[in-house]
Backbone as CSV, one residue per row, in Angstrom:
resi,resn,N_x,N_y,N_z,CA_x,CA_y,CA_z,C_x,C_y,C_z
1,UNK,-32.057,-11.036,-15.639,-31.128,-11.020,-14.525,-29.704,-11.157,-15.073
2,UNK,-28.812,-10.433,-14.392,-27.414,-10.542,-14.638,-26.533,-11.614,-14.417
3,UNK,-25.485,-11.994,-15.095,-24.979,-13.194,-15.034,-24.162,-12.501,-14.194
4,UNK,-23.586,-13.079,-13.108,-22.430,-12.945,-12.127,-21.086,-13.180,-12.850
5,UNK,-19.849,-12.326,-13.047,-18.483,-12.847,-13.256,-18.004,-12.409,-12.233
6,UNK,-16.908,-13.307,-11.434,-16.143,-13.315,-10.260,-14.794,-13.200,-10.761
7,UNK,-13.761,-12.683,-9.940,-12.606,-12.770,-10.408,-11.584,-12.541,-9.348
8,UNK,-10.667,-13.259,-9.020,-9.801,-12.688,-8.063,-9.078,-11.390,-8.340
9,UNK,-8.846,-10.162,-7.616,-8.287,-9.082,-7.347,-7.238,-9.044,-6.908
10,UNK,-7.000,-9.639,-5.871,-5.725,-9.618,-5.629,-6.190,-8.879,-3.789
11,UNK,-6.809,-8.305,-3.795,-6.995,-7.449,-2.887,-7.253,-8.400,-1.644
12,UNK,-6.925,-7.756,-0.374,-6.143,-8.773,0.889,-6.590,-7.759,1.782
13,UNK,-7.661,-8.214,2.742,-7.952,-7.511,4.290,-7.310,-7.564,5.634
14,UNK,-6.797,-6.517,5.813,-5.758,-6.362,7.133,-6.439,-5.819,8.056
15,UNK,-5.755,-6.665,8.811,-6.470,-6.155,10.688,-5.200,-5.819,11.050
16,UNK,-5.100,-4.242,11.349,-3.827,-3.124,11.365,-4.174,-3.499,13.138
17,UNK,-3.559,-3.767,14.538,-3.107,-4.178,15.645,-4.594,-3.957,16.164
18,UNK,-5.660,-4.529,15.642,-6.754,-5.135,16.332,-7.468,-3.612,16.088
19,UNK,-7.255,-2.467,15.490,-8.167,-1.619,15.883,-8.621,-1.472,14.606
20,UNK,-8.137,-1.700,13.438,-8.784,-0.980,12.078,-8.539,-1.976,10.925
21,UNK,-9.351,-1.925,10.280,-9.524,-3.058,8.942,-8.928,-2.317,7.716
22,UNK,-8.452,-2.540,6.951,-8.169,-1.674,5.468,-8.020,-2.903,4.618
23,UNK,-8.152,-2.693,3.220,-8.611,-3.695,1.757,-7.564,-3.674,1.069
24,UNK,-6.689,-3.813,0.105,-5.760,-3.165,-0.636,-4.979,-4.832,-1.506
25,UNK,-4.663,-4.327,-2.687,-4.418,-5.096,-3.302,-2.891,-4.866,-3.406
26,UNK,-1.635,-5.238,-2.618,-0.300,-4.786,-2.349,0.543,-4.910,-3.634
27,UNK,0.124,-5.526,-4.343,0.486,-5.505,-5.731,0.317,-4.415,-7.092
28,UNK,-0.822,-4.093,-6.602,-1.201,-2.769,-6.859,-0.298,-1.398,-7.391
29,UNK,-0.213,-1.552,-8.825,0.393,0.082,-9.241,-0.072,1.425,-8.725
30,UNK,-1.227,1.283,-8.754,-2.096,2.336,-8.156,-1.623,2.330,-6.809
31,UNK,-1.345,1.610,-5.664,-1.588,1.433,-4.561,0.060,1.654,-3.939
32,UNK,0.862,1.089,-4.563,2.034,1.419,-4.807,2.613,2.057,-5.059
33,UNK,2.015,3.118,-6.014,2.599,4.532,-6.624,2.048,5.487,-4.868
34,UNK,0.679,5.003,-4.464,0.106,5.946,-3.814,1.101,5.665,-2.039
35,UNK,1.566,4.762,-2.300,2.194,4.333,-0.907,3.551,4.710,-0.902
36,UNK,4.362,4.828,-2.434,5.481,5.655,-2.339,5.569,7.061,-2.134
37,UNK,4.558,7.740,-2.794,4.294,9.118,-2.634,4.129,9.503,-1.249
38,UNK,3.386,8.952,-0.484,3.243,8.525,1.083,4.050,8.963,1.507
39,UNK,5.034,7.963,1.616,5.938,7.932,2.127,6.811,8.896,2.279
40,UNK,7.000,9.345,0.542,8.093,10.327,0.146,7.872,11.856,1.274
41,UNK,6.449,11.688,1.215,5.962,13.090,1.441,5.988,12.779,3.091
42,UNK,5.892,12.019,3.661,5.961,11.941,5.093,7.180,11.583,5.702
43,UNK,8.076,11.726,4.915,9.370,11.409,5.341,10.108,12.985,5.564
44,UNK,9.640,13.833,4.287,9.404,15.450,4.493,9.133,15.762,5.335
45,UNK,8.223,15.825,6.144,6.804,16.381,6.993,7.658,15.871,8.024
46,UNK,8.163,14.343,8.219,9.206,14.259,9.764,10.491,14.947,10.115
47,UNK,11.090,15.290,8.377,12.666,16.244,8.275,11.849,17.860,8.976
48,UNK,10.759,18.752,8.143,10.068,20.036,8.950,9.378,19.551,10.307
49,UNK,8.892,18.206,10.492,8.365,18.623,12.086,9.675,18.601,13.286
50,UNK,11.348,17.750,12.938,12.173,18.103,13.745,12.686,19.405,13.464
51,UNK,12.734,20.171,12.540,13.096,21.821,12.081,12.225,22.733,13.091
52,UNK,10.390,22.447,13.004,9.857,23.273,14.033,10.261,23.165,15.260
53,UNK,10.512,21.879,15.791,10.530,21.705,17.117,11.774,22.370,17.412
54,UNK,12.951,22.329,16.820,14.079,22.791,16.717,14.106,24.582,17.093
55,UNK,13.111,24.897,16.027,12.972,26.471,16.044,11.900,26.657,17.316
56,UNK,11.110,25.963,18.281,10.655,26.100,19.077,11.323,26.348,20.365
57,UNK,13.029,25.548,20.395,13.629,26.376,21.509,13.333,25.477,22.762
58,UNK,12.842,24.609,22.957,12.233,23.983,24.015,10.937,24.588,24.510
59,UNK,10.301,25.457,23.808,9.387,26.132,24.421,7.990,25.188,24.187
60,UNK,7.654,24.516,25.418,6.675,22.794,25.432,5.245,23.491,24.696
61,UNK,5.145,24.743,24.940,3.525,24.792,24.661,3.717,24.529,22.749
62,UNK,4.444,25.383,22.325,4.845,25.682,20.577,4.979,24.343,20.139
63,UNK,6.238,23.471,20.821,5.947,22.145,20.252,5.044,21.074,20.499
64,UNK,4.151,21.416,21.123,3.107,20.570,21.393,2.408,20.835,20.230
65,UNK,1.948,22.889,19.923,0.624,22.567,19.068,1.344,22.202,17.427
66,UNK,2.686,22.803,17.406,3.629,21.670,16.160,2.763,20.686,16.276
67,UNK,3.473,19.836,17.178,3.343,18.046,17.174,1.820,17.824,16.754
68,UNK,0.502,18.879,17.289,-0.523,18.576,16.965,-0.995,18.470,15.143
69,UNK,-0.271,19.432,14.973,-0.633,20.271,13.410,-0.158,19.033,12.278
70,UNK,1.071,18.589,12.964,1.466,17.756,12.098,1.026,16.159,11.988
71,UNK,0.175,16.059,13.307,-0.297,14.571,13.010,-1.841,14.588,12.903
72,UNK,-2.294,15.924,12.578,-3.639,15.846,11.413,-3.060,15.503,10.310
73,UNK,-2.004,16.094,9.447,-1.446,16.482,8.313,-1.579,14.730,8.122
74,UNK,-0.690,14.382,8.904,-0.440,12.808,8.896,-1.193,12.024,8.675
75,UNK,-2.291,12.348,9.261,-3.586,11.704,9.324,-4.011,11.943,7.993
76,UNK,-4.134,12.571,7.659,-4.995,12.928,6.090,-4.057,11.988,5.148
77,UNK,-2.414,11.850,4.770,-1.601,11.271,4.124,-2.269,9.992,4.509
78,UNK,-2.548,9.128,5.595,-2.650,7.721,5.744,-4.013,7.596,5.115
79,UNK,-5.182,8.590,5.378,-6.500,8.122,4.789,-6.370,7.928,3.351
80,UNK,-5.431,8.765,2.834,-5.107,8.856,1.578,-4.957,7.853,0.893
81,UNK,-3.391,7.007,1.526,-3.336,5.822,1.099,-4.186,4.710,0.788
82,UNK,-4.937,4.439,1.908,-5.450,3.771,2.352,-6.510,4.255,1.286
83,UNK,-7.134,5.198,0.807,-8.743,5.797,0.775,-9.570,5.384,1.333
84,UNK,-9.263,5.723,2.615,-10.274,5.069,3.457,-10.390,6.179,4.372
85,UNK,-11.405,7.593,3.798,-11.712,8.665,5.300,-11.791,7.788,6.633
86,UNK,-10.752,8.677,7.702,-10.418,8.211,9.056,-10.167,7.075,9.646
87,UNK,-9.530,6.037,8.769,-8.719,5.323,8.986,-7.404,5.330,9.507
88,UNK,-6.891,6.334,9.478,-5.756,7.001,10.556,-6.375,6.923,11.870
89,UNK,-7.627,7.415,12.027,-7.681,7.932,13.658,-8.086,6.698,13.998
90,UNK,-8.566,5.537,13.440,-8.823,4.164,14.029,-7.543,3.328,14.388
91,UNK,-6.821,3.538,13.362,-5.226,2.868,13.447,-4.729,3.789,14.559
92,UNK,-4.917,4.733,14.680,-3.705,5.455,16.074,-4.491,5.621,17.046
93,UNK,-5.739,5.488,16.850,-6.822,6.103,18.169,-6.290,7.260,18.649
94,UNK,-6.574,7.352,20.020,-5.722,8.693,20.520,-4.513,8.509,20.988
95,UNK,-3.586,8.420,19.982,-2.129,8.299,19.871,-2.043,9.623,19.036
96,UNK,-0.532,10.315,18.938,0.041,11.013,18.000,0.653,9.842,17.144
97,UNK,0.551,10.248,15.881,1.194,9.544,14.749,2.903,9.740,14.991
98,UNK,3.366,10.449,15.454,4.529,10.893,15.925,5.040,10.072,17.183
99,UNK,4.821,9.662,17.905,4.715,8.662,19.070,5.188,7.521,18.823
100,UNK,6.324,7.672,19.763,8.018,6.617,19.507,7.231,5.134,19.739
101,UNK,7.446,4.273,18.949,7.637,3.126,18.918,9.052,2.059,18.340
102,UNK,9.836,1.198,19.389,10.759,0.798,18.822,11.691,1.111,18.240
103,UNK,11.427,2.787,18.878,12.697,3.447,18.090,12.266,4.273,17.316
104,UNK,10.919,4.230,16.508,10.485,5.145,14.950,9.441,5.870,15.654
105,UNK,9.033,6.581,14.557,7.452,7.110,15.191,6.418,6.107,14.318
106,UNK,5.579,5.968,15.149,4.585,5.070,15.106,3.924,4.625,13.644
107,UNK,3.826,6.313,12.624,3.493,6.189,11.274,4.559,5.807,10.480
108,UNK,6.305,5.463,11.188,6.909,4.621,9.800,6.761,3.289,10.235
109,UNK,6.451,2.904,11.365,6.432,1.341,11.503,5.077,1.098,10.860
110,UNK,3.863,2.212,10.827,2.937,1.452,9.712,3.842,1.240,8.499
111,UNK,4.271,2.212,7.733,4.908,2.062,6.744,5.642,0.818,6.216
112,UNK,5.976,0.523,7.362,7.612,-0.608,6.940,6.745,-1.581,6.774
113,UNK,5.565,-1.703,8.046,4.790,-3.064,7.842,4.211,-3.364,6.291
114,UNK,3.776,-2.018,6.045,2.979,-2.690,4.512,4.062,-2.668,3.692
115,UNK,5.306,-1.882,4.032,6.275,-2.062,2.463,6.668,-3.414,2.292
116,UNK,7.057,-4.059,3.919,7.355,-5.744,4.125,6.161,-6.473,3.172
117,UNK,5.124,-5.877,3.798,3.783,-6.677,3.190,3.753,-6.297,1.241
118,UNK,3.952,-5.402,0.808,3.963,-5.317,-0.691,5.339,-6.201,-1.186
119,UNK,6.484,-5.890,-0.623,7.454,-6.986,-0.793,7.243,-8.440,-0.889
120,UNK,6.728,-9.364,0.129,6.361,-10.261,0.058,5.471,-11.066,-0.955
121,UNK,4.458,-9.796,-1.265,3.400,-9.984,-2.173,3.680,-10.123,-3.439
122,UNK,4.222,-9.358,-3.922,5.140,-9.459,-5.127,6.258,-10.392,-5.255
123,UNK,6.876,-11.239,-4.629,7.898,-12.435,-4.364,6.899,-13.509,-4.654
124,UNK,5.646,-13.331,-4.002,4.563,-14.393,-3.905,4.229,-14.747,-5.389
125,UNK,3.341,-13.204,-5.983,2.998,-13.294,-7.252,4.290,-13.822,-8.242
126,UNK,5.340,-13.359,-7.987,6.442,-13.441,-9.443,6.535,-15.218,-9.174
127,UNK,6.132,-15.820,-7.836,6.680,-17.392,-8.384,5.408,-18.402,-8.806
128,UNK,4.123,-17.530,-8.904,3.013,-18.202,-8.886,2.467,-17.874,-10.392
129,UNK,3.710,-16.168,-11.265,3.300,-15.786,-12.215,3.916,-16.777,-13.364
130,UNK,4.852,-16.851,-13.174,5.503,-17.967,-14.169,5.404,-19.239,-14.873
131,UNK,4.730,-20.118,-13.751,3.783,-21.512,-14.244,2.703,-21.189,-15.019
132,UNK,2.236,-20.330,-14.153,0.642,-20.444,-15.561,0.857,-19.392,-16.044
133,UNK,1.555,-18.512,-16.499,1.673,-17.532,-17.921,2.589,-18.993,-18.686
134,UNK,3.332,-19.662,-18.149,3.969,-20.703,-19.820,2.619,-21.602,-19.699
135,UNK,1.892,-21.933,-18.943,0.405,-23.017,-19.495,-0.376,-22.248,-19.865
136,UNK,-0.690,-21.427,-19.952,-1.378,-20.163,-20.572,-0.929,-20.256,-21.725
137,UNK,0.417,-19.371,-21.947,1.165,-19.605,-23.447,1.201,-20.960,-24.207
138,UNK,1.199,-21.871,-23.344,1.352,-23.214,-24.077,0.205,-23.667,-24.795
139,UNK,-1.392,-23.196,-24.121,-2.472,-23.466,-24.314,-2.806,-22.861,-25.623
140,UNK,-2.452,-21.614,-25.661,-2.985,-20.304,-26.559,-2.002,-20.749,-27.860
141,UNK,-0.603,-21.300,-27.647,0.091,-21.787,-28.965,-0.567,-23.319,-29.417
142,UNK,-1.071,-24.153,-28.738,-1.849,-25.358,-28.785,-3.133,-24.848,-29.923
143,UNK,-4.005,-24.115,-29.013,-5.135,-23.266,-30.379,-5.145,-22.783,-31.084
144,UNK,-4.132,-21.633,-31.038,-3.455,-20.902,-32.534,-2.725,-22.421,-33.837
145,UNK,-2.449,-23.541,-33.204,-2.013,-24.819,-34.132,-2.870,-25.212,-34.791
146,UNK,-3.895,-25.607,-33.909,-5.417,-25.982,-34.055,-5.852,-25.183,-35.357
147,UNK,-6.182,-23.777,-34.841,-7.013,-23.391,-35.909,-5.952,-23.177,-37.486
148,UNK,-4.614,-23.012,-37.157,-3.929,-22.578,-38.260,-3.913,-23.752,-39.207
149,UNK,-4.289,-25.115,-38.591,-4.278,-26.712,-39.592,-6.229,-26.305,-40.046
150,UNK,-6.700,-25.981,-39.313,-8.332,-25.917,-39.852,-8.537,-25.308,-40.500
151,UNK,-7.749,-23.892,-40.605,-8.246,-23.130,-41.607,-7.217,-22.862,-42.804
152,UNK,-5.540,-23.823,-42.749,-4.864,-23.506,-43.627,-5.501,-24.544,-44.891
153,UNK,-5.722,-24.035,-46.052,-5.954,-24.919,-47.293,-5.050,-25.997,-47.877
154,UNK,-5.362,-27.077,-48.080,-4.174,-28.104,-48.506,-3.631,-28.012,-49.969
């Protein structure tokens, strides 16, 4: 039988406004690189979806199936992040990802929430990293003493 090793990850479960769970370790290079890219690219996708609507003229049917086209697109970017297939459509249910909240559309206030949330996380880690990397270091120069008197010859 296998010996069990446990280890903290780092990784932190969110309950996104009561409808959807996601895992993610906000500290995360991986997760971070994948949440800037996100972003970058959906910040695009909001500069062309006001360009279509623009070139639509007011004409409601064109920007509707726009508005549709673009919050699959959307949808696929958030599962992405997340890697979590259809985790978008749990977080928006039947909402458009495009759909004013507070002023934004609904997919940058996810955004801001987790960038707040990776911010924090990293403020957290940098004051919790410092004590025990010097007792760490202090320990590891303590044993490196140790063995350098045991094994230096007199």
């Amino acid at each position: 039988m296998a010996k069990a090793l446990n280890f903290d990850t780092g990784v932190i479960e969110y309950d996104i406004n009561g409808a959807a769970t996601v895992r993610f370790n906000p500290t995360d290079a991986e997760f971070v690189e994948r949440f800037y890219n996100t972003f970058k690219t959906l910040e695009a996708e909001q500069d062309e979806l006001q360009e279509q609507i623009d070139a639509a003229d007011g004409d409601g049917e064109k920007i509707l199936v726009v508005a549709h086209a673009r919050d699959e697109a959307m949808r696929g970017y958030i599962d992405t992040l997340f890697v979590q297939e259809g985790i978008a459509n749990e977080i928006f249910s039947g909402m458009n990802c495009y759909a004013l909240a507070d002023g934004m559309p609904v997919w940058v206030n996810l955004l801001f929430a987790v960038a707040e949330e990776i911010e924090t996380a990293f403020n957290e880690q940098g004051k919790q990293h410092d004590p025990r990397m010097k007792k760490l270091s202090d320990k590891n120069a303590e044993l490196l003493a140790k063995y350098k008197k045991a094994t230096t010859k007199k």
